[in-house]
Every structure is written in structure tokens, then in C-alpha cells.
mmCIF file of C-alpha atoms in Angstrom:
data_model
loop_
_atom_site.group_PDB
_atom_site.id
_atom_site.type_symbol
_atom_site.label_atom_id
_atom_site.label_comp_id
_atom_site.label_asym_id
_atom_site.label_seq_id
_atom_site.Cartn_x
_atom_site.Cartn_y
_atom_site.Cartn_z
ATOM 1 C CA MET U 1 67.832 -60.627 72.426
ATOM 2 C CA LYS U 2 67.713 -63.418 75.004
ATOM 3 C CA LYS U 3 65.386 -61.406 77.191
ATOM 4 C CA SER U 4 63.041 -60.812 74.287
ATOM 5 C CA ARG U 5 62.878 -64.517 73.480
ATOM 6 C CA ASN U 6 62.229 -65.376 77.096
ATOM 7 C CA GLU U 7 59.401 -62.871 77.218
ATOM 8 C CA VAL U 8 57.832 -64.420 74.124
ATOM 9 C CA ARG U 9 58.137 -67.877 75.657
ATOM 10 C CA SER U 10 56.533 -66.702 78.877
ATOM 11 C CA ILE U 11 53.593 -65.236 76.978
ATOM 12 C CA LEU U 12 52.924 -68.279 74.761
ATOM 13 C CA PRO U 13 51.634 -70.734 77.420
ATOM 14 C CA PRO U 14 48.952 -68.344 78.776
ATOM 15 C CA LEU U 15 47.993 -67.407 75.219
ATOM 16 C CA CYS U 16 47.613 -71.033 74.199
ATOM 17 C CA LEU U 17 45.594 -71.685 77.335
ATOM 18 C CA LEU U 18 43.311 -68.752 76.553
ATOM 19 C CA VAL U 19 42.696 -70.008 73.001
ATOM 20 C CA LEU U 20 41.963 -73.496 74.335
ATOM 21 C CA LEU U 21 39.513 -72.107 76.877
ATOM 22 C CA LEU U 22 37.718 -70.086 74.197
ATOM 23 C CA ILE U 23 37.379 -73.145 71.975
ATOM 24 C CA CYS U 24 36.093 -75.271 74.847
ATOM 25 C CA SER U 25 33.621 -72.625 75.970
ATOM 26 C CA GLY U 26 32.369 -72.237 72.387
ATOM 27 C CA CYS U 27 31.839 -75.981 72.059
ATOM 28 C CA ALA U 28 30.077 -76.079 75.422
ATOM 29 C CA ALA U 29 27.772 -73.210 74.442
ATOM 30 C CA PHE U 30 26.945 -74.923 71.160
ATOM 31 C CA SER U 31 26.202 -78.228 72.863
ATOM 32 C CA VAL U 32 23.951 -76.518 75.415
ATOM 33 C CA LYS U 33 22.080 -74.571 72.741
ATOM 34 C CA TYR U 34 21.530 -77.591 70.528
ATOM 35 C CA ARG U 35 21.759 -80.541 72.880
ATOM 36 C CA PRO U 36 20.964 -83.899 71.258
ATOM 37 C CA LEU U 37 17.284 -84.791 71.379
ATOM 38 C CA PRO U 38 16.300 -88.225 72.659
ATOM 39 C CA PRO U 39 15.830 -90.751 69.847
ATOM 40 C CA LEU U 40 12.247 -91.578 68.904
ATOM 41 C CA VAL U 41 11.164 -95.180 69.327
ATOM 42 C CA ASP U 42 8.473 -94.839 66.637
ATOM 43 C CA PRO U 43 8.912 -91.649 64.514
ATOM 44 C CA HIS U 44 5.894 -92.542 62.374
ATOM 45 C CA ALA U 45 3.539 -92.717 65.371
ATOM 46 C CA TYR U 46 5.063 -89.550 66.830
ATOM 47 C CA VAL U 47 4.375 -87.562 63.646
ATOM 48 C CA GLN U 48 0.838 -88.917 63.353
ATOM 49 C CA ARG U 49 -0.016 -87.840 66.904
ATOM 50 C CA ILE U 50 1.288 -84.336 66.203
ATOM 51 C CA ILE U 51 -0.462 -83.729 62.879
ATOM 52 C CA ASN U 52 -3.761 -85.378 63.866
ATOM 53 C CA VAL U 53 -4.575 -82.779 66.535
ATOM 54 C CA GLN U 54 -8.037 -81.319 65.958
ATOM 55 C CA ALA U 55 -8.891 -77.623 65.813
ATOM 56 C CA PRO U 56 -11.331 -76.321 68.437
ATOM 57 C CA VAL U 57 -14.983 -76.361 67.453
ATOM 58 C CA TYR U 58 -15.122 -72.560 67.730
ATOM 59 C CA PHE U 59 -12.574 -69.810 68.062
ATOM 60 C CA THR U 60 -12.457 -66.048 67.677
ATOM 61 C CA ALA U 61 -9.490 -63.706 67.451
ATOM 62 C CA THR U 62 -8.373 -60.192 66.754
ATOM 63 C CA ALA U 63 -5.145 -59.812 64.841
ATOM 64 C CA ARG U 64 -2.806 -57.530 62.988
ATOM 65 C CA ILE U 65 -2.346 -58.829 59.484
ATOM 66 C CA LYS U 66 0.265 -58.045 56.853
ATOM 67 C CA THR U 67 0.262 -59.276 53.276
ATOM 68 C CA GLN U 68 2.718 -58.856 50.456
ATOM 69 C CA SER U 69 2.449 -60.047 46.851
ATOM 70 C CA ARG U 70 2.864 -58.913 43.272
ATOM 71 C CA GLN U 71 -0.270 -56.776 43.711
ATOM 72 C CA GLY U 72 1.255 -54.775 46.552
ATOM 73 C CA LYS U 73 1.271 -54.627 50.332
ATOM 74 C CA LEU U 74 -1.457 -54.334 52.905
ATOM 75 C CA THR U 75 -1.448 -53.906 56.678
ATOM 76 C CA ALA U 76 -4.749 -54.048 58.516
ATOM 77 C CA HIS U 77 -6.490 -55.156 61.666
ATOM 78 C CA ALA U 78 -8.720 -58.179 61.447
ATOM 79 C CA ALA U 79 -11.441 -59.928 63.393
ATOM 80 C CA VAL U 80 -11.597 -63.670 62.786
ATOM 81 C CA PHE U 81 -14.414 -66.061 63.621
ATOM 82 C CA ALA U 82 -14.153 -69.760 62.843
ATOM 83 C CA ARG U 83 -16.094 -72.964 63.340
ATOM 84 C CA ALA U 84 -14.624 -76.349 62.572
ATOM 85 C CA ALA U 85 -14.464 -77.692 60.089
ATOM 86 C CA ALA U 86 -15.128 -75.167 57.322
ATOM 87 C CA SER U 87 -16.924 -72.006 58.499
ATOM 88 C CA LEU U 88 -14.972 -68.774 58.517
ATOM 89 C CA ARG U 89 -15.644 -65.062 58.858
ATOM 90 C CA VAL U 90 -12.932 -62.432 58.375
ATOM 91 C CA GLU U 91 -13.462 -58.707 58.915
ATOM 92 C CA LEU U 92 -10.717 -56.330 57.782
ATOM 93 C CA TYR U 93 -10.476 -52.836 59.235
ATOM 94 C CA GLY U 94 -8.421 -50.000 57.809
ATOM 95 C CA PHE U 95 -7.802 -46.361 58.707
ATOM 96 C CA LEU U 96 -9.869 -45.079 61.659
ATOM 97 C CA ASN U 97 -11.126 -48.617 62.215
ATOM 98 C CA GLN U 98 -13.321 -48.485 59.117
ATOM 99 C CA LEU U 99 -14.517 -51.823 57.709
ATOM 100 C CA VAL U 100 -12.895 -52.327 54.311
ATOM 101 C CA LEU U 101 -13.728 -55.969 53.635
ATOM 102 C CA LEU U 102 -16.060 -58.635 54.957
ATOM 103 C CA PHE U 103 -15.659 -62.291 54.002
ATOM 104 C CA THR U 104 -17.873 -65.201 55.031
ATOM 105 C CA THR U 105 -18.217 -68.864 54.183
ATOM 106 C CA ASP U 106 -20.209 -71.611 55.857
ATOM 107 C CA GLY U 107 -18.312 -74.270 53.952
ATOM 108 C CA ALA U 108 -20.689 -74.114 50.986
ATOM 109 C CA ALA U 109 -21.557 -70.492 50.107
ATOM 110 C CA MET U 110 -18.866 -67.821 49.923
ATOM 111 C CA ASN U 111 -19.402 -64.046 49.974
ATOM 112 C CA ILE U 112 -17.210 -60.933 49.939
ATOM 113 C CA PHE U 113 -18.441 -57.403 50.570
ATOM 114 C CA TYR U 114 -16.566 -54.142 49.945
ATOM 115 C CA PRO U 115 -18.349 -51.338 51.862
ATOM 116 C CA TYR U 116 -16.415 -48.510 50.139
ATOM 117 C CA SER U 117 -17.466 -49.509 46.632
ATOM 118 C CA SER U 118 -20.739 -51.227 47.655
ATOM 119 C CA SER U 119 -19.578 -54.323 45.762
ATOM 120 C CA PHE U 120 -20.888 -57.725 46.756
ATOM 121 C CA TYR U 121 -19.316 -60.904 45.357
ATOM 122 C CA SER U 122 -21.181 -64.153 45.807
ATOM 123 C CA GLY U 123 -20.540 -67.764 44.865
ATOM 124 C CA THR U 124 -19.776 -71.183 46.249
ATOM 125 C CA VAL U 125 -16.723 -72.961 47.576
ATOM 126 C CA ALA U 126 -16.836 -75.014 44.391
ATOM 127 C CA ASP U 127 -16.398 -71.784 42.397
ATOM 128 C CA GLN U 128 -13.469 -70.448 44.421
ATOM 129 C CA ASN U 129 -11.067 -71.635 47.078
ATOM 130 C CA LEU U 130 -9.505 -69.338 49.633
ATOM 131 C CA ALA U 131 -6.747 -68.164 47.325
ATOM 132 C CA LEU U 132 -8.940 -65.060 47.371
ATOM 133 C CA LEU U 133 -7.817 -64.481 50.942
ATOM 134 C CA PHE U 134 -4.490 -66.224 51.329
ATOM 135 C CA GLY U 135 -2.923 -66.090 47.879
ATOM 136 C CA GLY U 136 -2.796 -69.883 47.641
ATOM 137 C CA ALA U 137 -5.303 -72.656 47.021
ATOM 138 C CA ILE U 138 -6.620 -73.411 50.515
ATOM 139 C CA SER U 139 -9.951 -75.005 51.357
ATOM 140 C CA PRO U 140 -12.115 -73.476 54.118
ATOM 141 C CA ALA U 141 -11.442 -76.479 56.367
ATOM 142 C CA ASP U 142 -7.681 -76.155 55.871
ATOM 143 C CA ALA U 143 -7.919 -72.409 56.495
ATOM 144 C CA VAL U 144 -9.540 -72.967 59.890
ATOM 145 C CA ASP U 145 -6.782 -75.426 60.801
ATOM 146 C CA LEU U 146 -4.075 -73.025 59.614
ATOM 147 C CA LEU U 147 -5.434 -70.185 61.717
ATOM 148 C CA CYS U 148 -5.219 -72.497 64.735
ATOM 149 C CA GLY U 149 -1.601 -73.379 63.978
ATOM 150 C CA LEU U 150 -2.342 -76.751 62.410
ATOM 151 C CA PRO U 151 -0.752 -77.037 58.944
ATOM 152 C CA PRO U 152 -2.761 -79.125 56.463
ATOM 153 C CA VAL U 153 -0.264 -81.915 55.820
ATOM 154 C CA VAL U 154 -1.144 -83.463 52.459
ATOM 155 C CA PRO U 155 -2.933 -86.745 53.219
ATOM 156 C CA PHE U 156 -1.008 -89.528 51.549
ATOM 157 C CA THR U 157 0.648 -92.748 52.601
ATOM 158 C CA TYR U 158 4.281 -91.780 52.554
ATOM 159 C CA ASP U 159 6.693 -94.526 51.669
ATOM 160 C CA ARG U 160 9.618 -93.212 53.674
ATOM 161 C CA LEU U 161 10.006 -91.078 56.771
ATOM 162 C CA ILE U 162 13.390 -89.631 57.663
ATOM 163 C CA SER U 163 13.809 -88.283 61.193
ATOM 164 C CA THR U 164 16.672 -85.915 62.058
ATOM 165 C CA GLN U 165 17.420 -83.037 64.414
ATOM 166 C CA ASP U 166 17.463 -79.456 63.180
ATOM 167 C CA SER U 167 18.662 -77.048 65.889
ATOM 168 C CA ARG U 168 16.340 -77.677 68.856
ATOM 169 C CA TRP U 169 13.577 -79.345 66.828
ATOM 170 C CA TYR U 170 12.789 -82.710 65.370
ATOM 171 C CA GLN U 171 12.698 -82.582 61.587
ATOM 172 C CA PHE U 172 10.698 -85.132 59.608
ATOM 173 C CA GLU U 173 10.971 -85.618 55.870
ATOM 174 C CA LEU U 174 7.913 -87.342 54.396
ATOM 175 C CA LEU U 175 8.592 -88.919 51.022
ATOM 176 C CA SER U 176 6.405 -90.847 48.623
ATOM 177 C CA ASP U 177 7.149 -92.862 45.502
ATOM 178 C CA ALA U 178 5.018 -90.298 43.641
ATOM 179 C CA ARG U 179 7.800 -87.742 44.346
ATOM 180 C CA LEU U 180 5.709 -85.843 46.866
ATOM 181 C CA ARG U 181 7.905 -84.401 49.617
ATOM 182 C CA GLN U 182 6.967 -82.614 52.812
ATOM 183 C CA HIS U 183 9.084 -81.382 55.720
ATOM 184 C CA VAL U 184 7.646 -81.025 59.209
ATOM 185 C CA TRP U 185 9.509 -79.441 62.143
ATOM 186 C CA VAL U 186 8.216 -80.242 65.650
ATOM 187 C CA ASP U 187 9.104 -78.588 68.938
ATOM 188 C CA PRO U 188 9.594 -81.513 71.353
ATOM 189 C CA ASP U 189 8.663 -79.372 74.372
ATOM 190 C CA SER U 190 5.305 -78.048 73.161
ATOM 191 C CA LYS U 191 4.626 -81.013 70.826
ATOM 192 C CA LYS U 192 3.585 -78.488 68.162
ATOM 193 C CA VAL U 193 4.503 -78.047 64.518
ATOM 194 C CA VAL U 194 6.672 -74.941 64.220
ATOM 195 C CA LYS U 195 7.389 -75.147 60.495
ATOM 196 C CA TYR U 196 6.048 -76.954 57.442
ATOM 197 C CA ILE U 197 7.160 -77.007 53.796
ATOM 198 C CA LEU U 198 5.475 -78.708 50.858
ATOM 199 C CA TYR U 199 7.610 -79.173 47.745
ATOM 200 C CA THR U 200 6.720 -79.528 44.079
ATOM 201 C CA GLU U 201 7.689 -82.649 42.129
ATOM 202 C CA ALA U 202 10.675 -80.658 40.857
ATOM 203 C CA GLY U 203 11.831 -80.179 44.460
ATOM 204 C CA LYS U 204 11.002 -76.467 44.756
ATOM 205 C CA PRO U 205 9.139 -75.099 47.809
ATOM 206 C CA LEU U 206 5.436 -74.645 47.083
ATOM 207 C CA ARG U 207 4.021 -73.721 50.498
ATOM 208 C CA GLU U 208 5.890 -72.739 53.630
ATOM 209 C CA PHE U 209 4.175 -72.158 56.969
ATOM 210 C CA SER U 210 5.698 -71.243 60.333
ATOM 211 C CA PHE U 211 4.171 -70.894 63.803
ATOM 212 C CA ALA U 212 5.657 -69.168 66.847
ATOM 213 C CA ASP U 213 4.927 -67.676 70.287
ATOM 214 C CA PHE U 214 2.683 -70.526 71.441
ATOM 215 C CA THR U 215 0.297 -69.643 74.266
ATOM 216 C CA LEU U 216 -2.122 -71.887 76.128
ATOM 217 C CA ILE U 217 -5.691 -70.768 75.354
ATOM 218 C CA GLY U 218 -8.108 -72.993 77.196
ATOM 219 C CA ASN U 219 -6.848 -76.491 76.451
ATOM 220 C CA LEU U 220 -5.209 -75.532 73.156
ATOM 221 C CA MET U 221 -1.682 -74.303 72.499
ATOM 222 C CA MET U 222 -2.195 -71.479 70.006
ATOM 223 C CA PRO U 223 0.563 -69.766 68.008
ATOM 224 C CA MET U 224 0.289 -66.016 68.450
ATOM 225 C CA LYS U 225 2.292 -65.469 65.261
ATOM 226 C CA ILE U 226 1.674 -67.247 61.961
ATOM 227 C CA GLU U 227 3.511 -66.751 58.684
ATOM 228 C CA LEU U 228 2.204 -68.229 55.438
ATOM 229 C CA ILE U 229 4.251 -68.189 52.238
ATOM 230 C CA PHE U 230 2.827 -69.344 48.908
ATOM 231 C CA HIS U 231 5.819 -69.482 46.589
ATOM 232 C CA ASP U 232 3.835 -70.024 43.388
ATOM 233 C CA SER U 233 2.007 -66.686 43.811
ATOM 234 C CA THR U 234 4.867 -65.019 45.747
ATOM 235 C CA THR U 235 2.397 -64.166 48.503
ATOM 236 C CA ARG U 236 3.369 -63.779 52.144
ATOM 237 C CA VAL U 237 0.744 -63.421 54.885
ATOM 238 C CA THR U 238 1.688 -62.682 58.494
ATOM 239 C CA LEU U 239 -0.824 -62.770 61.337
ATOM 240 C CA GLU U 240 -0.028 -61.542 64.817
ATOM 241 C CA TYR U 241 -2.852 -62.395 67.178
ATOM 242 C CA GLN U 242 -3.668 -59.795 69.791
ATOM 243 C CA GLU U 243 -6.406 -61.769 71.523
ATOM 244 C CA VAL U 244 -7.707 -65.312 71.063
ATOM 245 C CA GLN U 245 -10.778 -66.857 72.662
ATOM 246 C CA ILE U 246 -12.370 -70.287 72.434
ATOM 247 C CA PRO U 247 -16.079 -69.745 73.063
ATOM 248 C CA GLN U 248 -18.639 -72.458 73.636
ATOM 249 C CA HIS U 249 -20.716 -71.405 70.635
ATOM 250 C CA ILE U 250 -20.875 -69.018 67.672
ATOM 251 C CA GLU U 251 -24.180 -68.409 65.937
ATOM 252 C CA ASP U 252 -24.482 -69.992 62.483
ATOM 253 C CA GLN U 253 -25.782 -66.727 61.069
ATOM 254 C CA LEU U 254 -22.366 -65.154 61.552
ATOM 255 C CA PHE U 255 -20.999 -67.247 58.680
ATOM 256 C CA ILE U 256 -23.817 -66.327 56.314
ATOM 257 C CA MET U 257 -24.009 -62.941 54.595
ATOM 258 C CA THR U 258 -26.907 -61.495 52.638
ATOM 259 C CA PRO U 259 -26.372 -58.586 50.228
ATOM 260 C CA PRO U 260 -27.131 -55.182 51.784
ATOM 261 C CA PRO U 261 -29.695 -53.064 49.911
ATOM 262 C CA GLY U 262 -28.399 -51.178 46.883
ATOM 263 C CA VAL U 263 -25.105 -53.016 46.423
ATOM 264 C CA LYS U 264 -23.644 -53.955 43.040
ATOM 265 C CA MET U 265 -23.815 -57.725 42.650
ATOM 266 C CA TYR U 266 -21.034 -59.795 41.079
ATOM 267 C CA SER U 267 -20.002 -63.396 40.828
ATOM 268 C CA LEU U 268 -16.889 -64.528 42.642
ATOM 269 C CA LYS U 269 -15.527 -65.463 39.226
ATOM 270 C CA GLU U 270 -15.581 -61.762 38.311
ATOM 271 C CA LEU U 271 -13.208 -60.877 41.152
ATOM 272 C CA PRO U 272 -9.988 -59.864 39.336
ATOM 273 C CA GLN U 273 -7.493 -60.546 42.101
ATOM 274 C CA SER U 274 -7.122 -61.329 45.774
ATOM 275 C CA PRO U 275 -9.177 -58.804 47.772
ATOM 276 C CA LEU U 276 -6.988 -59.254 50.819
ATOM 277 C CA ILE U 277 -3.938 -58.043 48.922
ATOM 278 C CA GLN U 278 -5.540 -55.097 47.223
ATOM 279 C CA PRO U 279 -8.942 -53.985 48.644
ATOM 280 C CA GLN U 280 -11.064 -52.012 46.240
#
């Protein structure tokens, strides 16, 4: 019996030491992974510099796009052409690289063409916003910014700004007396917004955008992966850029579309649901 007790006593000190080492190593790993960020002297000015970055005058991209909503799912390849501040052209290609949808807007007129059904929808930006493409009310100017990784922070004079750290990012909570609340997450290394959430007055998420895999394209840090969630329409759009270019110029005609001969003409108001989610 004495020998057994002695053996237990001889085992306990190394065991306790092992447990202590595991705890210390765990704490060290946690502190390295989420080391404290340096405090900001002026959080307000810091946020303003981040969100006031301008989109490039022109950019083009090819991407793989996935959408999911109540209407169903869609995976397609896309060609994107944009001109700040509000001109956009999106070409969607399906099986065997066949064009299934063409969308253009120059900031004023807006057109959608379905080659398979020879249907042409025409109207103005005043008639429709880009919920037709994204599943949420987005203006053409905001859409161009979004595709460049610049979330359209709602312009308002917030009454309070709360700055905290969330994992390896700065987190900013923008609050107004009108009960408008926005959260912005900023990567301190790239100085880019990596996540953005806009809340309803009831405190529920309304829009949620995230940006990842930033790559330097020219003088601009572009996210190669963008995820857009519109909670009110339960729509999720994911873009994975395959190639991004920032050309010196894109012809204006690219953002204008005239109806091909023999197509069936409709108003944008006659479009029953988002064409991006469920092409006809």
C-alpha cells in the first residue's frame, strides 16, 4: 500500500506541471492569434478615411457567381464592366459558355436581355433599382462600389461611435439618435473593410457584406471574394473573381443596349422576379 501511494505522489508533480504547461501554451497561442491592437487616437477620423476610399474610374472582371434565394439557386460565370460612379454591365454565361443574361445601365437607362427567350426589358433607374440583380435595393453607384469591395455605408451623422477589437480586426459601431445602427470591421494591416452590417430600427440585420482575399490590382486593393446577404429577401450572392483589370478607358457604348431585331419588348416593371436568381 505504501509503495502504491508513493507511486501516486511521484506521478502527481509531473502531471500538474504538464497541465500547467498546456494552460500556459494555450494562453500564449490565444494572445499571439489575437494580440491587442494599438489604440486609435481618433477613431472617427480613422473610420472616415477607410470608408471614403473611391472606386477606380473603370474596372473589368471575370467571376464565378453563386446566388441563393427563395426563387432557387444559380451558379454561373460572369463578365463585369463598371465605370464610376453608376455605369455597369453584367454578362452571365451558363452551360457551354452560352450567354443567358445581359444587363446594362449607364446610370439613367436600364436594360435586361434574355437571349433564350428573346425577351428585352427596358426602363430607367427611377423605375427599378438593382434589386433585380442583387436581391436588395442597391443603386447603380453603390453597386459599382460594392463590386470593388467598398460597402455603401449609409451617409448620416452618427451621434456615437464605439470602437472595440473583434479577433484581429477593429470593430466600429456607428449609432444615431434615429436608431440607425451600422457595424464596420476593418483589417488594420490592409486598411480595408472586411465586413459590414446594417441593422433595422428593430435591431435585426438588414444587409451583411463581407470581403476577403485582398489582392493589389494596380493601386487598388481588391477583394477576390465578396459575399452579399440581403436578409429581408433572404438572398445571398457570392462572387469569386478570377481576373480583375483596371483599364484606362471603357467605351460608353458598352453600358448602353439597344433591342436586337425581333425581340419581345417589356417594361422593367413587368419583370416578375430577380433575373439573376432565376433566368428565363
